[in-house]
Amino acid sequence: MKKAIIILSVLLAVLAVVAAVLLFTGKNPSQPSEPTEIPTTESVLPTEQTQAVTEPPATGEIPTEPQIVIVPDEQVTVLNGFRVETFFVDGERMIAKKAFADAIGWDAENKEPQKLFGRDTFESTESGLRLNGAELIDVEANGAVYLPFDELIAALGCPLYVDEDTGVHYYTPSARHFEIPQGVNVPVLMYHAVSDDIWGGDELFVSPSDMEAQLAYIVDNGFDAIWFEDLAHIEDYDKPVILTFDDGYEDNYTELFPLLKKYGVKATIFVIAKSPSNEEHMATEQQIREMSTSGLVSIQSHTYTHAYLDELDYESTKYEMAQSKKIITRIAGKEPIVLCYPSGRYNNYTLQLGPEYYMFGIKMNGGLYNTSADPFLVNRYYVSRYTDLYSFAAYLSAAGT
């Protein structure tokens, strides 16, 4: 009995303690605990004593920089003979810096000023490119660097030629118009074929061995073999001479071209636009294109069909000039600026229409050319299979005077 009373007393004491605790905390043990409240930007308002807390994005993602939108340009563009892609970057027409540099021949990694085409100054800057004094800012997007295409073209002063049939846009720096410095003697030499495989009039076929001896003479005696395009900066050359080859024969590629590369000599080839890939013995389109992009050969016009221009009326003359320009631009990727008259024949229509399509007109012969002469009556010396080195040297003797 005594033991039961002791146990009952202990239970009553425990109950009393529990009751006291519940009374103090105001908690009902039969109810679960409420979750802890998470503070929000609404519950912690900025005051003079507190700083604002930035609200995180609703999705919980970390904010990123806005993406630059790049849209491919559907326009087909050829720059200096190379097909390039242009893009719209945030609405502005752009070109990849590397693609532009490759097409133009500019070393974008070189921080020193560079002279291209004889009259353009390129200089890499921290923000892009300084071209002929114009500051062009580049844009980096998706791992590539872009330059504003239209600003580049404007700084170059590069003309646009649009192929009316295909819609392709051609930009040719060498086709820019320029004032011809006056009073400089520039011997212009006329060749045709370079081969010992004579399948036509033998005098037209200069032997490859003679051709090499003539190129060696040019190099060894300090002459500068240039193009007509280089007359824009003729002051850069002490003894300028222009080598021209009429008709565009295949041996110009197989025999002449390797020699030009060996000696680093530039030449001009006048192509009959209708002939490539259509007639035997003529250079193919692929061969012409390779020579054009080599930096050693300037591809120019010898009309569309090799018609005698002195026998043509106005409309026929216009067709020969326009069609030739279009086809050669397609083949070489560069707009031609020089027209060579087949057999040196021309009339008033030739001289009237020539300036609408070209900058120079070339005769068959006539001797020494001086830059003060009519640019559409350019004289040449004829180099045949039987021209010896002594005569060749005589042709060049007045260069630069």
PDB file of N, CA and C in Angstrom, residues 18-29 31:
ATOM      1  N   VAL A  18       4.969  19.080 -16.346  1.00  0.00           N
ATOM      2  CA  VAL A  18       4.534  19.229 -17.745  1.00  0.00           C
ATOM      3  C   VAL A  18       3.529  20.344 -17.878  1.00  0.00           C
ATOM      4  N   ALA A  19       2.601  20.398 -16.956  1.00  0.00           N
ATOM      5  CA  ALA A  19       1.575  21.446 -16.999  1.00  0.00           C
ATOM      6  C   ALA A  19       2.212  22.816 -16.889  1.00  0.00           C
ATOM      7  N   ALA A  20       3.214  22.917 -16.012  1.00  0.00           N
ATOM      8  CA  ALA A  20       3.893  24.201 -15.841  1.00  0.00           C
ATOM      9  C   ALA A  20       4.599  24.644 -17.120  1.00  0.00           C
ATOM     10  N   VAL A  21       5.244  23.687 -17.806  1.00  0.00           N
ATOM     11  CA  VAL A  21       5.947  24.009 -19.077  1.00  0.00           C
ATOM     12  C   VAL A  21       4.973  24.480 -20.138  1.00  0.00           C
ATOM     13  N   LEU A  22       3.872  23.738 -20.267  1.00  0.00           N
ATOM     14  CA  LEU A  22       2.873  24.118 -21.284  1.00  0.00           C
ATOM     15  C   LEU A  22       2.281  25.469 -20.985  1.00  0.00           C
ATOM     16  N   LEU A  23       2.075  25.741 -19.763  1.00  0.00           N
ATOM     17  CA  LEU A  23       1.529  27.035 -19.386  1.00  0.00           C
ATOM     18  C   LEU A  23       2.489  28.147 -19.733  1.00  0.00           C
ATOM     19  N   PHE A  24       3.803  27.898 -19.559  1.00  0.00           N
ATOM     20  CA  PHE A  24       4.819  28.939 -19.828  1.00  0.00           C
ATOM     21  C   PHE A  24       4.982  29.208 -21.329  1.00  0.00           C
ATOM     22  N   THR A  25       5.016  28.186 -22.175  1.00  0.00           N
ATOM     23  CA  THR A  25       5.265  28.338 -23.626  1.00  0.00           C
ATOM     24  C   THR A  25       4.015  28.630 -24.401  1.00  0.00           C
ATOM     25  N   GLY A  26       2.917  28.348 -23.911  1.00  0.00           N
ATOM     26  CA  GLY A  26       1.661  28.564 -24.635  1.00  0.00           C
ATOM     27  C   GLY A  26       1.464  27.609 -25.754  1.00  0.00           C
ATOM     28  N   LYS A  27       2.257  26.514 -25.870  1.00  0.00           N
ATOM     29  CA  LYS A  27       2.191  25.533 -26.937  1.00  0.00           C
ATOM     30  C   LYS A  27       1.285  24.398 -26.541  1.00  0.00           C
ATOM     31  N   ASN A  28       0.622  23.904 -27.595  1.00  0.00           N
ATOM     32  CA  ASN A  28      -0.218  22.724 -27.406  1.00  0.00           C
ATOM     33  C   ASN A  28       0.489  21.536 -28.007  1.00  0.00           C
ATOM     34  N   PRO A  29       0.943  20.574 -27.262  1.00  0.00           N
ATOM     35  CA  PRO A  29       1.735  19.460 -27.780  1.00  0.00           C
ATOM     36  C   PRO A  29       0.975  18.632 -28.779  1.00  0.00           C
ATOM     37  N   GLN A  31      -0.530  19.890 -31.331  1.00  0.00           N
ATOM     38  CA  GLN A  31      -0.452  20.588 -32.604  1.00  0.00           C
ATOM     39  C   GLN A  31       0.975  20.530 -33.136  1.00  0.00           C
TER      40      GLN A  31
END
